[in-house]
PDB file of C-alpha atoms in Angstrom:
ATOM      1  CA  MET A  30      73.808  92.350  73.091  1.00  0.00           C
ATOM      2  CA  GLU A  31      72.137  90.785  70.102  1.00  0.00           C
ATOM      3  CA  LYS A  32      70.275  88.387  72.363  1.00  0.00           C
ATOM      4  CA  HIS A  33      68.916  91.294  74.406  1.00  0.00           C
ATOM      5  CA  ASN A  34      67.719  93.075  71.259  1.00  0.00           C
ATOM      6  CA  THR A  35      65.434  90.144  70.433  1.00  0.00           C
ATOM      7  CA  LYS A  36      63.484  90.535  73.670  1.00  0.00           C
ATOM      8  CA  TRP A  37      59.790  91.256  73.204  1.00  0.00           C
ATOM      9  CA  PHE A  38      59.911  94.430  75.306  1.00  0.00           C
ATOM     10  CA  ASN A  39      62.771  96.146  73.468  1.00  0.00           C
ATOM     11  CA  ILE A  40      60.440  98.442  71.534  1.00  0.00           C
ATOM     12  CA  GLU A  41      59.752 102.169  71.321  1.00  0.00           C
ATOM     13  CA  CYS A  42      55.992 102.167  71.861  1.00  0.00           C
ATOM     14  CA  VAL A  43      53.451  99.933  73.576  1.00  0.00           C
ATOM     15  CA  PRO A  44      51.716  97.569  71.102  1.00  0.00           C
ATOM     16  CA  HIS A  45      47.934  97.606  71.025  1.00  0.00           C
ATOM     17  CA  CYS A  46      47.670  94.127  72.595  1.00  0.00           C
ATOM     18  CA  PHE A  47      49.196  95.497  75.833  1.00  0.00           C
ATOM     19  CA  LYS A  48      46.895  98.517  76.119  1.00  0.00           C
ATOM     20  CA  PHE A  49      44.187  98.067  78.717  1.00  0.00           C
ATOM     21  CA  PRO A  50      40.786  99.760  78.475  1.00  0.00           C
ATOM     22  CA  GLN A  51      40.820 103.370  79.624  1.00  0.00           C
ATOM     23  CA  GLU A  52      39.113 102.616  82.948  1.00  0.00           C
ATOM     24  CA  GLU A  53      41.743  99.996  83.883  1.00  0.00           C
ATOM     25  CA  ARG A  54      44.886 101.860  82.878  1.00  0.00           C
ATOM     26  CA  PRO A  55      47.129 103.347  85.581  1.00  0.00           C
ATOM     27  CA  GLY A  56      47.114 106.669  83.709  1.00  0.00           C
ATOM     28  CA  ASP A  57      49.566 109.564  83.883  1.00  0.00           C
ATOM     29  CA  ALA A  58      48.641 110.959  87.289  1.00  0.00           C
ATOM     30  CA  PRO A  59      51.415 110.351  89.851  1.00  0.00           C
ATOM     31  CA  ILE A  60      50.556 107.721  92.459  1.00  0.00           C
ATOM     32  CA  PRO A  61      51.775 108.711  95.948  1.00  0.00           C
ATOM     33  CA  ILE A  62      53.705 106.468  98.323  1.00  0.00           C
ATOM     34  CA  CYS A  63      51.467 105.227 101.119  1.00  0.00           C
ATOM     35  CA  ASN A  64      53.371 106.122 104.260  1.00  0.00           C
ATOM     36  CA  LYS A  65      50.527 104.792 106.390  1.00  0.00           C
ATOM     37  CA  ILE A  66      51.259 101.128 105.686  1.00  0.00           C
ATOM     38  CA  PRO A  67      53.210 100.079 108.792  1.00  0.00           C
ATOM     39  CA  VAL A  68      56.806  98.863 108.761  1.00  0.00           C
ATOM     40  CA  ILE A  69      56.865  96.473 111.729  1.00  0.00           C
ATOM     41  CA  ASP A  70      60.057  95.548 113.560  1.00  0.00           C
ATOM     42  CA  LEU A  71      59.837  91.849 114.445  1.00  0.00           C
ATOM     43  CA  GLY A  72      63.038  92.116 116.480  1.00  0.00           C
ATOM     44  CA  LYS A  73      61.535  94.304 119.186  1.00  0.00           C
ATOM     45  CA  SER A  74      61.336  92.825 122.672  1.00  0.00           C
ATOM     46  CA  GLN A  75      57.853  94.266 123.269  1.00  0.00           C
ATOM     47  CA  LYS A  76      55.913  91.406 121.632  1.00  0.00           C
ATOM     48  CA  ASN A  77      52.524  92.755 122.694  1.00  0.00           C
ATOM     49  CA  GLU A  78      53.226  95.978 120.824  1.00  0.00           C
ATOM     50  CA  THR A  79      54.279  94.012 117.718  1.00  0.00           C
ATOM     51  CA  ILE A  80      51.065  91.973 117.842  1.00  0.00           C
ATOM     52  CA  LYS A  81      49.012  95.139 118.198  1.00  0.00           C
ATOM     53  CA  GLN A  82      50.708  96.640 115.130  1.00  0.00           C
ATOM     54  CA  LEU A  83      50.151  93.476 113.060  1.00  0.00           C
ATOM     55  CA  LEU A  84      46.440  93.352 113.843  1.00  0.00           C
ATOM     56  CA  GLN A  85      45.931  97.061 113.291  1.00  0.00           C
ATOM     57  CA  ALA A  86      47.688  96.856 109.914  1.00  0.00           C
ATOM     58  CA  GLY A  87      45.612  93.835 108.926  1.00  0.00           C
ATOM     59  CA  GLN A  88      42.416  95.604 109.917  1.00  0.00           C
ATOM     60  CA  GLU A  89      43.130  98.940 108.263  1.00  0.00           C
ATOM     61  CA  PHE A  90      45.198  98.131 105.177  1.00  0.00           C
ATOM     62  CA  GLY A  91      45.488  94.374 104.740  1.00  0.00           C
ATOM     63  CA  PHE A  92      49.202  95.065 104.172  1.00  0.00           C
ATOM     64  CA  PHE A  93      52.299  95.653 106.257  1.00  0.00           C
ATOM     65  CA  GLN A  94      56.070  95.312 105.942  1.00  0.00           C
ATOM     66  CA  VAL A  95      58.409  93.495 108.311  1.00  0.00           C
ATOM     67  CA  ILE A  96      62.045  94.225 109.162  1.00  0.00           C
ATOM     68  CA  ASN A  97      64.481  92.515 111.568  1.00  0.00           C
ATOM     69  CA  HIS A  98      62.766  89.302 110.541  1.00  0.00           C
ATOM     70  CA  GLY A  99      65.795  87.029 110.875  1.00  0.00           C
ATOM     71  CA  ILE A 100      66.323  86.294 107.169  1.00  0.00           C
ATOM     72  CA  PRO A 101      69.875  87.199 106.094  1.00  0.00           C
ATOM     73  CA  GLU A 102      69.855  89.958 103.493  1.00  0.00           C
ATOM     74  CA  ASN A 103      72.053  87.969 101.124  1.00  0.00           C
ATOM     75  CA  VAL A 104      69.434  85.179 100.990  1.00  0.00           C
ATOM     76  CA  ALA A 105      66.893  87.578  99.513  1.00  0.00           C
ATOM     77  CA  THR A 106      69.297  89.431  97.217  1.00  0.00           C
ATOM     78  CA  GLN A 107      70.828  86.219  95.846  1.00  0.00           C
ATOM     79  CA  THR A 108      67.373  84.842  95.138  1.00  0.00           C
ATOM     80  CA  LEU A 109      66.356  88.024  93.365  1.00  0.00           C
ATOM     81  CA  SER A 110      69.552  87.888  91.276  1.00  0.00           C
ATOM     82  CA  THR A 111      68.850  84.252  90.420  1.00  0.00           C
ATOM     83  CA  PHE A 112      65.428  85.130  89.060  1.00  0.00           C
ATOM     84  CA  GLU A 113      66.844  88.064  87.122  1.00  0.00           C
ATOM     85  CA  GLU A 114      69.321  85.675  85.511  1.00  0.00           C
ATOM     86  CA  PHE A 115      66.545  83.189  84.783  1.00  0.00           C
ATOM     87  CA  PHE A 116      64.404  85.771  83.031  1.00  0.00           C
ATOM     88  CA  ASN A 117      67.260  87.392  81.105  1.00  0.00           C
ATOM     89  CA  ASN A 118      69.332  84.444  79.917  1.00  0.00           C
ATOM     90  CA  MET A 119      66.761  82.053  78.454  1.00  0.00           C
ATOM     91  CA  THR A 120      64.453  82.683  75.534  1.00  0.00           C
ATOM     92  CA  ASP A 121      60.698  82.454  76.071  1.00  0.00           C
ATOM     93  CA  GLU A 122      60.626  79.402  73.806  1.00  0.00           C
ATOM     94  CA  GLU A 123      63.200  77.642  75.974  1.00  0.00           C
ATOM     95  CA  LYS A 124      61.291  78.483  79.157  1.00  0.00           C
ATOM     96  CA  VAL A 125      57.933  77.293  77.790  1.00  0.00           C
ATOM     97  CA  ASN A 126      59.369  74.061  76.403  1.00  0.00           C
ATOM     98  CA  VAL A 127      61.238  73.174  79.585  1.00  0.00           C
ATOM     99  CA  ALA A 128      58.324  74.176  81.808  1.00  0.00           C
ATOM    100  CA  SER A 129      55.927  71.860  79.959  1.00  0.00           C
ATOM    101  CA  ARG A 130      58.283  68.933  80.571  1.00  0.00           C
ATOM    102  CA  LYS A 131      59.149  69.740  84.167  1.00  0.00           C
ATOM    103  CA  GLY A 132      55.782  70.793  85.572  1.00  0.00           C
ATOM    104  CA  TRP A 133      56.440  74.434  86.416  1.00  0.00           C
ATOM    105  CA  ILE A 134      54.595  77.216  84.659  1.00  0.00           C
ATOM    106  CA  PHE A 135      56.109  80.000  82.591  1.00  0.00           C
ATOM    107  CA  THR A 136      53.944  82.713  81.111  1.00  0.00           C
ATOM    108  CA  GLY A 137      55.422  85.330  78.847  1.00  0.00           C
ATOM    109  CA  SER A 138      54.095  88.429  77.206  1.00  0.00           C
ATOM    110  CA  GLN A 139      52.017  86.554  74.630  1.00  0.00           C
ATOM    111  CA  GLU A 140      49.558  85.099  77.125  1.00  0.00           C
ATOM    112  CA  GLU A 141      46.181  86.818  76.975  1.00  0.00           C
ATOM    113  CA  VAL A 142      44.797  87.827  80.352  1.00  0.00           C
ATOM    114  CA  LYS A 143      41.626  89.723  79.574  1.00  0.00           C
ATOM    115  CA  ASN A 144      39.667  90.434  76.395  1.00  0.00           C
ATOM    116  CA  GLY A 145      42.702  90.061  74.169  1.00  0.00           C
ATOM    117  CA  VAL A 146      44.992  92.231  76.327  1.00  0.00           C
ATOM    118  CA  HIS A 147      48.367  91.010  77.629  1.00  0.00           C
ATOM    119  CA  LEU A 148      50.287  91.824  80.795  1.00  0.00           C
ATOM    120  CA  TRP A 149      53.637  93.599  80.612  1.00  0.00           C
ATOM    121  CA  ARG A 150      55.544  90.859  82.431  1.00  0.00           C
ATOM    122  CA  ASP A 151      57.179  87.449  82.385  1.00  0.00           C
ATOM    123  CA  ASN A 152      56.254  85.062  85.189  1.00  0.00           C
ATOM    124  CA  ILE A 153      57.285  81.722  86.619  1.00  0.00           C
ATOM    125  CA  LYS A 154      55.149  79.728  89.069  1.00  0.00           C
ATOM    126  CA  HIS A 155      55.964  76.482  90.777  1.00  0.00           C
ATOM    127  CA  ARG A 156      54.913  74.475  93.788  1.00  0.00           C
ATOM    128  CA  CYS A 157      57.038  74.418  96.933  1.00  0.00           C
ATOM    129  CA  HIS A 158      55.500  71.744  99.159  1.00  0.00           C
ATOM    130  CA  PRO A 159      56.827  69.264 100.004  1.00  0.00           C
ATOM    131  CA  LEU A 160      59.996  71.235  99.385  1.00  0.00           C
ATOM    132  CA  GLU A 161      62.525  68.432  98.799  1.00  0.00           C
ATOM    133  CA  LYS A 162      60.245  66.680  96.324  1.00  0.00           C
ATOM    134  CA  CYS A 163      59.176  69.824  94.472  1.00  0.00           C
ATOM    135  CA  MET A 164      62.738  71.094  94.076  1.00  0.00           C
ATOM    136  CA  GLN A 165      63.536  68.170  91.760  1.00  0.00           C
ATOM    137  CA  SER A 166      61.237  69.584  89.078  1.00  0.00           C
ATOM    138  CA  TRP A 167      62.296  73.235  89.406  1.00  0.00           C
ATOM    139  CA  PRO A 168      64.387  74.902  86.695  1.00  0.00           C
ATOM    140  CA  ASP A 169      68.013  73.739  86.507  1.00  0.00           C
ATOM    141  CA  LYS A 170      69.182  76.956  84.860  1.00  0.00           C
ATOM    142  CA  PRO A 171      70.808  78.954  86.338  1.00  0.00           C
ATOM    143  CA  ALA A 172      72.797  76.109  87.904  1.00  0.00           C
ATOM    144  CA  THR A 173      72.277  77.518  91.414  1.00  0.00           C
ATOM    145  CA  TYR A 174      68.488  77.948  91.026  1.00  0.00           C
ATOM    146  CA  ARG A 175      67.363  75.006  93.135  1.00  0.00           C
ATOM    147  CA  GLU A 176      69.870  75.592  95.919  1.00  0.00           C
ATOM    148  CA  VAL A 177      69.313  79.344  96.179  1.00  0.00           C
ATOM    149  CA  VAL A 178      65.530  79.335  95.774  1.00  0.00           C
ATOM    150  CA  GLY A 179      65.157  76.296  98.041  1.00  0.00           C
ATOM    151  CA  ARG A 180      66.979  78.092 100.843  1.00  0.00           C
ATOM    152  CA  TYR A 181      64.821  81.169 100.302  1.00  0.00           C
ATOM    153  CA  VAL A 182      61.585  79.140 100.496  1.00  0.00           C
ATOM    154  CA  ALA A 183      62.735  77.462 103.723  1.00  0.00           C
ATOM    155  CA  GLU A 184      63.507  80.845 105.299  1.00  0.00           C
ATOM    156  CA  ILE A 185      60.144  82.265 104.229  1.00  0.00           C
ATOM    157  CA  ARG A 186      58.413  79.224 105.731  1.00  0.00           C
ATOM    158  CA  MET A 187      59.895  80.042 109.138  1.00  0.00           C
ATOM    159  CA  LEU A 188      58.980  83.714 108.796  1.00  0.00           C
ATOM    160  CA  SER A 189      55.411  82.824 107.830  1.00  0.00           C
ATOM    161  CA  LEU A 190      55.004  80.646 110.943  1.00  0.00           C
ATOM    162  CA  THR A 191      56.298  83.491 113.118  1.00  0.00           C
ATOM    163  CA  ILE A 192      53.845  85.987 111.613  1.00  0.00           C
ATOM    164  CA  LEU A 193      50.880  83.596 111.772  1.00  0.00           C
ATOM    165  CA  GLU A 194      51.645  82.701 115.392  1.00  0.00           C
ATOM    166  CA  LEU A 195      51.702  86.386 116.365  1.00  0.00           C
ATOM    167  CA  ILE A 196      48.373  86.843 114.574  1.00  0.00           C
ATOM    168  CA  CYS A 197      46.992  83.828 116.473  1.00  0.00           C
ATOM    169  CA  GLN A 198      47.934  85.429 119.753  1.00  0.00           C
ATOM    170  CA  GLY A 199      46.440  88.741 118.726  1.00  0.00           C
ATOM    171  CA  LEU A 200      43.127  87.226 117.660  1.00  0.00           C
ATOM    172  CA  GLY A 201      42.927  84.946 120.687  1.00  0.00           C
ATOM    173  CA  ILE A 202      43.163  81.783 118.603  1.00  0.00           C
ATOM    174  CA  GLU A 203      44.942  78.778 120.116  1.00  0.00           C
ATOM    175  CA  SER A 204      48.696  78.662 119.666  1.00  0.00           C
ATOM    176  CA  GLY A 205      49.797  76.610 116.661  1.00  0.00           C
ATOM    177  CA  TYR A 206      46.407  76.908 114.923  1.00  0.00           C
ATOM    178  CA  PHE A 207      48.093  77.372 111.529  1.00  0.00           C
ATOM    179  CA  ASN A 208      51.089  75.055 111.951  1.00  0.00           C
ATOM    180  CA  GLU A 209      49.560  72.010 110.288  1.00  0.00           C
ATOM    181  CA  GLN A 210      47.273  73.702 107.803  1.00  0.00           C
ATOM    182  CA  SER A 211      49.597  76.348 106.370  1.00  0.00           C
ATOM    183  CA  GLU A 212      52.081  75.479 103.664  1.00  0.00           C
ATOM    184  CA  VAL A 213      54.435  77.492 101.507  1.00  0.00           C
ATOM    185  CA  GLN A 214      52.513  76.070  98.606  1.00  0.00           C
ATOM    186  CA  LEU A 215      53.361  78.288  95.675  1.00  0.00           C
ATOM    187  CA  LEU A 216      56.081  80.635  94.480  1.00  0.00           C
ATOM    188  CA  SER A 217      55.400  83.235  91.803  1.00  0.00           C
ATOM    189  CA  ALA A 218      58.267  85.381  90.512  1.00  0.00           C
ATOM    190  CA  ASN A 219      57.648  88.254  88.115  1.00  0.00           C
ATOM    191  CA  ASN A 220      59.837  90.248  85.765  1.00  0.00           C
ATOM    192  CA  TYR A 221      58.430  93.611  84.666  1.00  0.00           C
ATOM    193  CA  PRO A 222      60.668  95.081  81.942  1.00  0.00           C
ATOM    194  CA  ALA A 223      60.984  98.832  81.531  1.00  0.00           C
ATOM    195  CA  CYS A 224      57.978 100.009  79.530  1.00  0.00           C
ATOM    196  CA  PRO A 225      57.946 102.904  77.021  1.00  0.00           C
ATOM    197  CA  ASP A 226      54.561 104.125  78.306  1.00  0.00           C
ATOM    198  CA  PRO A 227      53.572 102.758  81.752  1.00  0.00           C
ATOM    199  CA  SER A 228      50.294 104.710  81.700  1.00  0.00           C
ATOM    200  CA  LEU A 229      48.784 102.289  79.159  1.00  0.00           C
ATOM    201  CA  THR A 230      49.466  98.852  80.558  1.00  0.00           C
ATOM    202  CA  LEU A 231      49.797  96.796  83.742  1.00  0.00           C
ATOM    203  CA  GLY A 232      52.147  94.228  85.195  1.00  0.00           C
ATOM    204  CA  ILE A 233      49.332  92.521  87.133  1.00  0.00           C
ATOM    205  CA  LEU A 234      45.618  93.310  87.179  1.00  0.00           C
ATOM    206  CA  LYS A 235      43.970  94.282  90.447  1.00  0.00           C
ATOM    207  CA  HIS A 236      43.182  91.176  92.469  1.00  0.00           C
ATOM    208  CA  LEU A 237      42.834  89.574  95.884  1.00  0.00           C
ATOM    209  CA  ASP A 238      45.142  86.768  96.993  1.00  0.00           C
ATOM    210  CA  PRO A 239      43.610  83.320  97.690  1.00  0.00           C
ATOM    211  CA  SER A 240      46.134  82.674 100.488  1.00  0.00           C
ATOM    212  CA  LEU A 241      46.384  82.935 104.245  1.00  0.00           C
ATOM    213  CA  ILE A 242      49.178  85.434 103.787  1.00  0.00           C
ATOM    214  CA  THR A 243      51.438  86.338 100.888  1.00  0.00           C
ATOM    215  CA  ILE A 244      55.049  87.356 101.515  1.00  0.00           C
ATOM    216  CA  ILE A 245      56.658  89.530  98.838  1.00  0.00           C
ATOM    217  CA  TYR A 246      60.217  90.641  98.250  1.00  0.00           C
ATOM    218  CA  GLN A 247      60.332  93.584  95.863  1.00  0.00           C
ATOM    219  CA  GLY A 248      63.985  94.637  96.068  1.00  0.00           C
ATOM    220  CA  ASN A 249      64.589  98.347  95.570  1.00  0.00           C
ATOM    221  CA  VAL A 250      62.261  99.054  92.632  1.00  0.00           C
ATOM    222  CA  SER A 251      58.684 100.039  93.441  1.00  0.00           C
ATOM    223  CA  GLY A 252      55.647  98.931  91.473  1.00  0.00           C
ATOM    224  CA  LEU A 253      53.292  97.290  93.960  1.00  0.00           C
ATOM    225  CA  GLN A 254      50.132  99.348  94.518  1.00  0.00           C
ATOM    226  CA  VAL A 255      47.366  98.875  97.081  1.00  0.00           C
ATOM    227  CA  LEU A 256      43.829 100.226  97.094  1.00  0.00           C
ATOM    228  CA  VAL A 257      43.558 102.427 100.187  1.00  0.00           C
ATOM    229  CA  ASP A 258      40.294 104.266 100.836  1.00  0.00           C
ATOM    230  CA  GLY A 259      39.331 103.874  97.190  1.00  0.00           C
ATOM    231  CA  LYS A 260      42.629 105.275  95.849  1.00  0.00           C
ATOM    232  CA  TRP A 261      45.698 103.513  94.498  1.00  0.00           C
ATOM    233  CA  MET A 262      48.791 104.000  96.645  1.00  0.00           C
ATOM    234  CA  CYS A 263      52.374 102.784  96.115  1.00  0.00           C
ATOM    235  CA  VAL A 264      53.984 100.457  98.645  1.00  0.00           C
ATOM    236  CA  GLU A 265      57.368 101.979  99.390  1.00  0.00           C
ATOM    237  CA  THR A 266      60.566  99.972  99.017  1.00  0.00           C
ATOM    238  CA  VAL A 267      62.255  99.461 102.378  1.00  0.00           C
ATOM    239  CA  PRO A 268      65.755  97.939 102.509  1.00  0.00           C
ATOM    240  CA  ASN A 269      65.756  94.258 103.488  1.00  0.00           C
ATOM    241  CA  ALA A 270      62.028  94.288 104.186  1.00  0.00           C
ATOM    242  CA  PHE A 271      59.300  91.855 103.205  1.00  0.00           C
ATOM    243  CA  VAL A 272      55.815  92.991 102.273  1.00  0.00           C
ATOM    244  CA  VAL A 273      53.059  90.871 103.824  1.00  0.00           C
ATOM    245  CA  ASN A 274      49.441  90.969 102.745  1.00  0.00           C
ATOM    246  CA  ILE A 275      46.379  89.293 104.173  1.00  0.00           C
ATOM    247  CA  GLY A 276      44.774  86.733 101.866  1.00  0.00           C
ATOM    248  CA  ASN A 277      41.140  85.685 101.483  1.00  0.00           C
ATOM    249  CA  GLN A 278      41.566  82.665 103.748  1.00  0.00           C
ATOM    250  CA  LEU A 279      42.846  84.617 106.741  1.00  0.00           C
ATOM    251  CA  GLU A 280      40.008  87.092 106.281  1.00  0.00           C
ATOM    252  CA  ILE A 281      37.597  84.151 106.556  1.00  0.00           C
ATOM    253  CA  ILE A 282      39.339  82.589 109.572  1.00  0.00           C
ATOM    254  CA  SER A 283      39.427  85.955 111.385  1.00  0.00           C
ATOM    255  CA  ASN A 284      35.727  86.397 110.536  1.00  0.00           C
ATOM    256  CA  GLY A 285      36.457  89.648 108.760  1.00  0.00           C
ATOM    257  CA  LYS A 286      38.615  91.181 111.449  1.00  0.00           C
ATOM    258  CA  LEU A 287      41.597  91.098 109.074  1.00  0.00           C
ATOM    259  CA  ARG A 288      41.022  92.291 105.504  1.00  0.00           C
ATOM    260  CA  SER A 289      42.172  91.042 102.146  1.00  0.00           C
ATOM    261  CA  VAL A 290      42.459  94.090  99.893  1.00  0.00           C
ATOM    262  CA  GLU A 291      42.888  94.648  96.181  1.00  0.00           C
ATOM    263  CA  HIS A 292      46.358  95.307  94.813  1.00  0.00           C
ATOM    264  CA  ARG A 293      48.107  95.419  91.439  1.00  0.00           C
ATOM    265  CA  ALA A 294      51.539  95.861  89.854  1.00  0.00           C
ATOM    266  CA  VAL A 295      52.491  98.699  87.526  1.00  0.00           C
ATOM    267  CA  THR A 296      55.530  99.254  85.321  1.00  0.00           C
ATOM    268  CA  ASN A 297      57.956 102.112  84.903  1.00  0.00           C
ATOM    269  CA  SER A 298      59.881 103.545  81.966  1.00  0.00           C
ATOM    270  CA  LYS A 299      63.365 103.560  83.504  1.00  0.00           C
ATOM    271  CA  GLU A 300      64.252 100.114  84.819  1.00  0.00           C
ATOM    272  CA  ALA A 301      63.105  96.527  85.045  1.00  0.00           C
ATOM    273  CA  ARG A 302      61.565  95.253  88.261  1.00  0.00           C
ATOM    274  CA  THR A 303      61.680  91.724  89.641  1.00  0.00           C
ATOM    275  CA  SER A 304      59.514  90.588  92.544  1.00  0.00           C
ATOM    276  CA  ILE A 305      59.080  87.290  94.384  1.00  0.00           C
ATOM    277  CA  ALA A 306      55.739  86.334  95.937  1.00  0.00           C
ATOM    278  CA  ILE A 307      55.317  83.331  98.225  1.00  0.00           C
ATOM    279  CA  PHE A 308      51.743  82.179  98.839  1.00  0.00           C
ATOM    280  CA  VAL A 309      51.229  80.578 102.241  1.00  0.00           C
ATOM    281  CA  ASN A 310      48.041  78.565 101.839  1.00  0.00           C
ATOM    282  CA  PRO A 311      45.870  76.134 103.742  1.00  0.00           C
ATOM    283  CA  THR A 312      46.300  72.493 102.752  1.00  0.00           C
ATOM    284  CA  PRO A 313      43.983  71.586  99.838  1.00  0.00           C
ATOM    285  CA  ASN A 314      41.681  69.351 101.898  1.00  0.00           C
ATOM    286  CA  SER A 315      41.470  71.575 104.958  1.00  0.00           C
ATOM    287  CA  THR A 316      38.227  73.266 105.888  1.00  0.00           C
ATOM    288  CA  VAL A 317      38.451  77.043 105.941  1.00  0.00           C
ATOM    289  CA  GLU A 318      35.955  78.700 108.277  1.00  0.00           C
ATOM    290  CA  PRO A 319      35.777  81.398 110.929  1.00  0.00           C
ATOM    291  CA  ALA A 320      37.703  80.278 114.014  1.00  0.00           C
ATOM    292  CA  LYS A 321      35.118  79.095 116.503  1.00  0.00           C
ATOM    293  CA  VAL A 322      36.756  80.914 119.421  1.00  0.00           C
ATOM    294  CA  LEU A 323      35.932  84.215 117.700  1.00  0.00           C
ATOM    295  CA  LEU A 324      32.217  83.479 117.346  1.00  0.00           C
ATOM    296  CA  ASN A 325      29.382  84.297 119.717  1.00  0.00           C
ATOM    297  CA  ASP A 326      25.853  85.709 119.613  1.00  0.00           C
ATOM    298  CA  SER A 327      27.109  89.212 118.924  1.00  0.00           C
ATOM    299  CA  ASN A 328      29.723  88.043 116.413  1.00  0.00           C
ATOM    300  CA  PRO A 329      28.103  85.376 114.215  1.00  0.00           C
ATOM    301  CA  PRO A 330      30.014  83.774 111.340  1.00  0.00           C
ATOM    302  CA  LEU A 331      30.217  86.034 108.272  1.00  0.00           C
ATOM    303  CA  TYR A 332      31.508  83.278 105.982  1.00  0.00           C
ATOM    304  CA  LYS A 333      30.459  79.713 105.241  1.00  0.00           C
ATOM    305  CA  SER A 334      32.791  76.765 105.764  1.00  0.00           C
ATOM    306  CA  ILE A 335      34.479  75.542 102.586  1.00  0.00           C
ATOM    307  CA  LEU A 336      37.268  73.176 101.577  1.00  0.00           C
ATOM    308  CA  TYR A 337      40.249  75.200 100.423  1.00  0.00           C
ATOM    309  CA  LYS A 338      40.531  73.298  97.142  1.00  0.00           C
ATOM    310  CA  ASP A 339      36.830  73.976  96.444  1.00  0.00           C
ATOM    311  CA  PHE A 340      37.335  77.681  97.108  1.00  0.00           C
ATOM    312  CA  ILE A 341      40.265  77.785  94.686  1.00  0.00           C
ATOM    313  CA  ASN A 342      38.504  75.821  91.978  1.00  0.00           C
ATOM    314  CA  ALA A 343      35.339  77.922  92.238  1.00  0.00           C
ATOM    315  CA  SER A 344      37.155  81.254  92.270  1.00  0.00           C
ATOM    316  CA  LYS A 345      39.932  80.258  89.833  1.00  0.00           C
ATOM    317  CA  GLY A 346      42.250  81.725  92.456  1.00  0.00           C
ATOM    318  CA  PHE A 347      45.403  81.123  90.408  1.00  0.00           C
ATOM    319  CA  GLY A 348      43.980  82.284  87.089  1.00  0.00           C
ATOM    320  CA  VAL A 349      44.061  80.160  83.968  1.00  0.00           C
ATOM    321  CA  HIS A 350      46.578  77.807  85.584  1.00  0.00           C
ATOM    322  CA  THR A 351      44.427  76.991  88.617  1.00  0.00           C
ATOM    323  CA  ASP A 352      43.594  73.475  87.406  1.00  0.00           C
ATOM    324  CA  VAL A 353      47.257  72.645  86.774  1.00  0.00           C
ATOM    325  CA  ILE A 354      48.325  73.904  90.190  1.00  0.00           C
ATOM    326  CA  GLN A 355      45.468  72.174  92.005  1.00  0.00           C
ATOM    327  CA  ASN A 356      46.029  68.862  90.206  1.00  0.00           C
ATOM    328  CA  ASP A 357      49.586  68.854  91.483  1.00  0.00           C
ATOM    329  CA  SER A 358      48.354  69.038  95.080  1.00  0.00           C
TER     330      SER A 358
END
């Protein structure tokens, strides 16, 4: 118990360094659950209907959830438990010191994100491709980390290929278009401790993802919010579901037919929340551009061609750690 009492978040009020400017705070007003974001059953036999739902969700919301996806529930829950153990059973000093030696990135509550303000979260990021090589530099505490998280990443890779192939078919892009240029490149796991006043601070600022798609497991605690028609809406927690959002790169490749939309993470006052995000990205040296099959005189390209690594470096797509992540490519 004494170890828990030393945690940075075990306090009665939110320190000034965590308070965002008034216009960026979540505020006290209740944020409704967005029941419009589709929950898509990948196990249905009517594939054409599934494809239609995927494209419609990507066009309207940039987000959807998938169920009956083929990933055993215990794979996701064990991985979530592993991250909870990682965040709870090592001090920040231990995590930072080990991370600097091993090549993964840990950011705790003391890292400034904007104008002196800090996020209400702990975070670990590490590369995942090539998987066998990257696993050797992952955390070795808890003892099962590499085995459990490695299995999770492999399962998500297969799910990502399934989703991208269905999107290919829906857009009319050649089968296998993404097979060679999509990688499960980066994992980012977040721990959002219970916060004494969630109206003042944020777990993650609003942002767009620099990926093709991002696949998120959020367990049974909500906190992910999406901007829908100019209003923040909560993404509901669905048992054994994965949240999928369209990234900037898929918006470019689809020539704007699929949308990357702003989203953020908020905290709550009752319980901690852990989430796992997997970024499925183009390879660093691949050219990202509107798929040529989608272009014609009435549908000219809306985006210029660009190397993925140049896009990331120019946009600082992975924040202050972009250079570290890109140099590991």
